[in-house]
Amino acid sequence: MKDSRVARMHHPRRGAKRGTVIELKSRREIGIMREAGRLVALAHQKVREFLKPGLKTIEIDLMIRDFVLENKGTLLFFNYQGFPAHSCISINEEVVHGIPSEERILNDGDIVSVDIGVGKDGFCGDSAWTYGVGSINQEAQDLLTHCEAALFKGIEQMVVGNRISDISRAIQDYSEDLGYGVVKKFVGHGIGRRMHEAPQVPNYCDKKSFLQEDPVLQEGMVLAVEPMLNVGTEDVETLSDKWTVITKDKKLSAHFEHTIAVTSDGPQVLTVT
Ligand code: MG
Ligand code: MG
C-alpha cells in the first residue's frame, strides 16, 4: 500500500490491505446491512433537523451518540485508532476527521461534513454528508450539489461486470471537468462485518492505483463510496491534533458517502431510511 494512500479513519493499516479477499455478502446479510444503513441514515436525518448556527459540534456528536445507542446500534468511530468522539465533524476547509468539540461553533454560511459509522447485529453502515448551515453562498452550494452528484455518478457504475476503476473514473471525470480538486489521499472501501474491508475504492483512476488489481464487481459486494471534493486544489494536510485534515489552500471541501450493495438488480444504496 502506498504511503500517500494510508490514512486512519478511511484507511486502516489492518484489514483492507490490497490483495485481501473481498467478502461477498448473501441476500440475508445485505438485509442486515440495510438495517445498519437505515440507522445511519436516520441519524443523518436527525442531524439535518438539528443543525443551526450557534451549535457546538460536540452537541451534534452527543445527539448522534444518544440516538444510535437508543436504537441499539454501536458507534464505530469511537476509539477507532484512538479517535476521541462518536462522529467526525469537519467545517468548511476541513476535509475529514474533524473532532467534535466544545470550542467549535457553527456559523451562518458554514458547510459542515458529518461522517457517521454504525454497527448493528454484527454488520456496519457508513455514510457522510455535507450540510449548509443557515444560508450558504453559491460557491458552497455548488460544491455540495456537485459532490453529491459525483457520489451518484460512482454509484451508477456499481453493476455486475464493471470494475472498481469504473466507479473511480466516473467520480474523477465528473468532478475534474467541473474544476474541483479530487482528494486522493483518502479512499472508499469495502464494508461488512468490519467497517473497512477490501477492496479500496479510490475516487480517481490512474495506472498506479490499479496496477496490481482492479476487481470486477460481483453480486454481494458492498462498498462505501465517498468522494471528497475541494473548491481549490486536491492538496490536503493534517493538523497538529493528528486527526483533522484540511485543504492546503484553505478553500472549502465537501464529503458525501453512502454504503451500497452490488446486486443482480443493480446498485442498492443501504444508507437510506
Ligand atoms: Mg464514513
Ligand atoms: Mg467510509
XYZ file of C-alpha atoms and ligand atoms in Angstrom:
275
model
C 0.000 0.000 0.000
C 1.393 3.353 -0.963
C 2.070 5.717 1.883
C 0.229 8.584 0.282
C -2.871 6.460 0.477
C -2.514 5.478 4.107
C -4.827 7.366 6.401
C -6.574 6.413 9.526
C -10.371 6.595 9.594
C -10.541 5.945 5.883
C -7.567 3.734 5.586
C -6.889 1.156 8.198
C -3.473 -0.421 8.243
C -5.151 -3.676 9.144
C -7.937 -5.368 7.271
C -8.264 -3.572 3.983
C -4.837 -4.250 2.569
C -4.578 -4.632 -1.153
C -4.839 -8.236 -2.145
C -7.123 -9.131 0.750
C -10.018 -11.346 -0.270
C -13.248 -9.468 -0.923
C -16.036 -10.901 1.222
C -19.276 -11.298 -0.688
C -22.499 -10.868 1.297
C -25.561 -13.071 0.984
C -29.004 -11.580 0.459
C -29.713 -12.202 4.135
C -26.548 -10.372 5.157
C -27.350 -7.460 2.872
C -30.737 -7.333 4.591
C -28.996 -6.923 7.953
C -26.688 -4.306 6.459
C -29.741 -2.421 5.240
C -30.855 -2.131 8.899
C -27.441 -0.826 9.942
C -27.551 1.569 6.995
C -31.039 2.704 7.909
C -29.877 3.623 11.392
C -27.026 5.686 9.915
C -29.490 7.431 7.597
C -31.907 8.142 10.457
C -29.034 9.635 12.455
C -28.255 11.896 9.483
C -31.911 12.896 9.331
C -31.684 13.936 12.991
C -28.533 15.928 12.252
C -30.225 17.695 9.332
C -33.126 18.743 11.555
C -30.816 19.725 14.424
C -28.248 21.871 12.603
C -28.355 25.611 13.178
C -25.941 28.493 13.660
C -24.651 28.668 17.239
C -24.447 24.909 17.832
C -21.242 23.461 19.222
C -20.004 20.486 17.226
C -19.862 18.423 20.437
C -23.632 18.902 20.769
C -24.144 17.297 17.362
C -21.819 14.438 18.286
C -23.629 13.700 21.539
C -27.003 13.843 19.817
C -25.738 11.246 17.329
C -24.375 9.095 20.158
C -27.628 9.151 22.112
C -29.742 8.424 19.034
C -27.620 5.471 17.918
C -27.485 3.964 21.408
C -31.263 4.360 21.871
C -31.667 2.366 18.672
C -29.368 -0.450 19.787
C -26.527 0.471 17.487
C -22.833 0.773 18.252
C -20.644 3.737 17.364
C -17.864 2.504 15.102
C -15.726 5.632 15.182
C -15.481 5.939 18.953
C -11.947 4.990 19.948
C -11.206 3.783 16.406
C -7.395 4.001 16.431
C -7.905 6.380 19.340
C -10.451 8.732 17.737
C -11.954 10.628 20.696
C -15.589 11.090 19.561
C -18.590 9.303 18.023
C -18.696 11.073 14.664
C -16.357 13.126 12.508
C -17.495 16.731 12.087
C -15.488 18.840 9.654
C -16.264 22.512 8.942
C -15.516 24.483 5.739
C -11.854 23.868 4.746
C -11.764 20.761 6.943
C -11.966 17.706 4.684
C -12.453 14.762 7.037
C -11.799 13.590 10.614
C -12.738 16.820 12.378
C -13.036 16.180 16.111
C -16.307 17.356 17.686
C -15.561 19.947 20.341
C -16.948 22.386 22.909
C -14.973 25.099 21.168
C -16.180 24.693 17.593
C -19.369 26.619 16.949
C -21.321 26.572 13.695
C -21.789 29.918 11.981
C -24.347 31.008 9.439
C -22.890 30.282 5.989
C -20.653 27.385 7.083
C -20.705 23.997 5.440
C -20.290 21.034 7.771
C -19.409 17.448 6.863
C -20.753 14.825 9.235
C -19.483 11.251 8.953
C -21.313 8.525 10.885
C -20.443 4.822 11.195
C -22.787 2.447 12.994
C -22.732 -1.253 13.830
C -25.920 -3.272 14.188
C -26.447 -7.031 14.534
C -22.852 -7.678 13.550
C -22.710 -5.510 10.415
C -21.662 -1.949 9.627
C -23.073 1.107 7.885
C -21.046 4.194 6.950
C -22.299 7.446 5.459
C -21.115 11.047 5.322
C -22.987 14.129 4.183
C -22.120 17.805 3.956
C -24.756 20.267 5.087
C -25.135 24.001 4.729
C -25.647 25.950 7.963
C -28.159 28.781 7.623
C -27.762 30.408 4.231
C -24.651 29.485 2.277
C -23.132 31.228 -0.742
C -23.312 29.998 -4.316
C -19.796 28.558 -4.341
C -20.621 26.423 -1.296
C -23.994 25.372 -2.681
C -22.445 24.331 -5.988
C -19.794 22.302 -4.185
C -22.445 20.387 -2.228
C -24.588 19.801 -5.307
C -21.668 18.517 -7.356
C -20.091 16.385 -4.645
C -23.396 14.613 -4.081
C -23.787 14.203 -7.846
C -20.234 12.806 -8.082
C -21.155 10.180 -5.489
C -24.133 9.108 -7.585
C -22.006 9.059 -10.760
C -19.878 6.475 -8.953
C -22.875 4.533 -7.660
C -24.321 4.252 -11.187
C -21.251 2.263 -12.172
C -21.843 -0.356 -9.460
C -23.227 -3.008 -11.763
C -22.121 -6.620 -12.035
C -19.261 -6.967 -14.534
C -17.924 -3.426 -14.182
C -14.677 -2.851 -12.289
C -13.759 -0.720 -9.293
C -11.956 1.642 -11.679
C -15.262 2.381 -13.437
C -16.534 3.870 -10.174
C -13.291 5.798 -9.683
C -13.186 7.150 -13.221
C -16.821 8.283 -13.173
C -16.254 10.283 -9.982
C -12.991 11.809 -11.154
C -14.164 12.720 -14.656
C -17.362 14.340 -13.417
C -15.579 16.335 -10.688
C -12.472 17.423 -12.580
C -14.494 18.525 -15.602
C -16.160 20.994 -13.222
C -12.775 22.167 -11.947
C -12.874 20.609 -8.477
C -9.868 19.093 -6.744
C -10.474 15.407 -6.068
C -8.847 14.362 -2.784
C -6.636 11.343 -3.461
C -5.202 10.747 -0.035
C -8.382 9.098 1.256
C -10.395 6.433 -0.465
C -13.612 4.454 -0.111
C -13.662 0.816 0.936
C -15.429 -2.479 1.176
C -17.667 -2.778 4.238
C -19.428 -5.609 6.035
C -18.755 -7.203 9.397
C -15.904 -4.703 9.605
C -16.109 -1.038 8.714
C -13.070 -1.237 6.459
C -12.721 -4.269 4.243
C -11.197 -4.926 0.837
C -11.246 -3.550 -1.775
C -10.146 0.067 -1.716
C -12.315 2.378 -3.783
C -10.265 5.387 -4.965
C -12.048 8.480 -6.249
C -9.556 8.730 -9.081
C -8.193 6.424 -11.667
C -4.573 6.248 -12.629
C -2.372 3.386 -13.725
C -0.588 3.217 -10.389
C -3.810 2.753 -8.401
C -4.839 -0.217 -10.456
C -1.510 -1.692 -11.462
C -1.879 -4.735 -9.243
C -5.591 -5.324 -9.240
C -8.854 -3.862 -10.352
C -11.560 -6.183 -9.059
C -14.608 -6.989 -11.154
C -17.836 -6.068 -9.358
C -19.847 -9.113 -8.318
C -23.219 -9.644 -6.751
C -22.851 -9.388 -2.962
C -20.042 -6.837 -2.897
C -20.811 -3.977 -0.535
C -18.805 -0.763 -0.852
C -18.623 2.592 0.884
C -18.094 5.105 -1.925
C -17.018 8.509 -0.654
C -15.784 11.324 -2.879
C -14.190 14.342 -1.201
C -14.118 17.395 -3.438
C -12.261 20.674 -2.941
C -13.110 24.046 -4.441
C -9.354 24.538 -4.877
C -6.566 22.020 -5.339
C -6.612 18.388 -4.192
C -3.801 19.024 -1.672
C -4.559 18.383 1.982
C -2.674 18.369 5.268
C -3.300 17.041 8.773
C -3.433 19.434 11.738
C -1.397 19.028 14.920
C -4.344 17.270 16.628
C -3.222 14.366 14.375
C -6.760 13.911 13.024
C -8.277 16.946 11.370
C -7.492 17.049 7.646
C -7.756 20.435 5.928
C -7.231 21.739 2.416
C -3.780 23.266 1.973
C -5.225 26.338 0.264
C -7.929 26.647 2.981
C -10.683 26.564 0.390
C -13.917 24.681 1.001
C -14.177 20.892 0.920
C -17.175 18.541 0.847
C -17.611 14.811 1.513
C -20.534 12.595 0.529
C -20.633 8.863 1.276
C -23.104 6.025 1.013
C -22.859 2.298 1.706
C -24.060 0.452 -1.411
C -24.576 -3.200 -2.358
C -23.945 -4.603 -5.832
C -26.951 -6.790 -6.668
C -28.304 -8.535 -9.752
C -30.877 -5.718 -9.876
C -28.167 -3.047 -9.891
C -26.742 -0.911 -7.098
C -28.758 -0.691 -3.870
C -27.979 2.141 -1.507
C -28.190 0.780 2.043
C -27.698 4.019 3.990
C -31.217 5.305 3.348
C -34.313 5.494 5.542
Mg -17.611 7.430 6.648
Mg -16.065 5.256 4.896
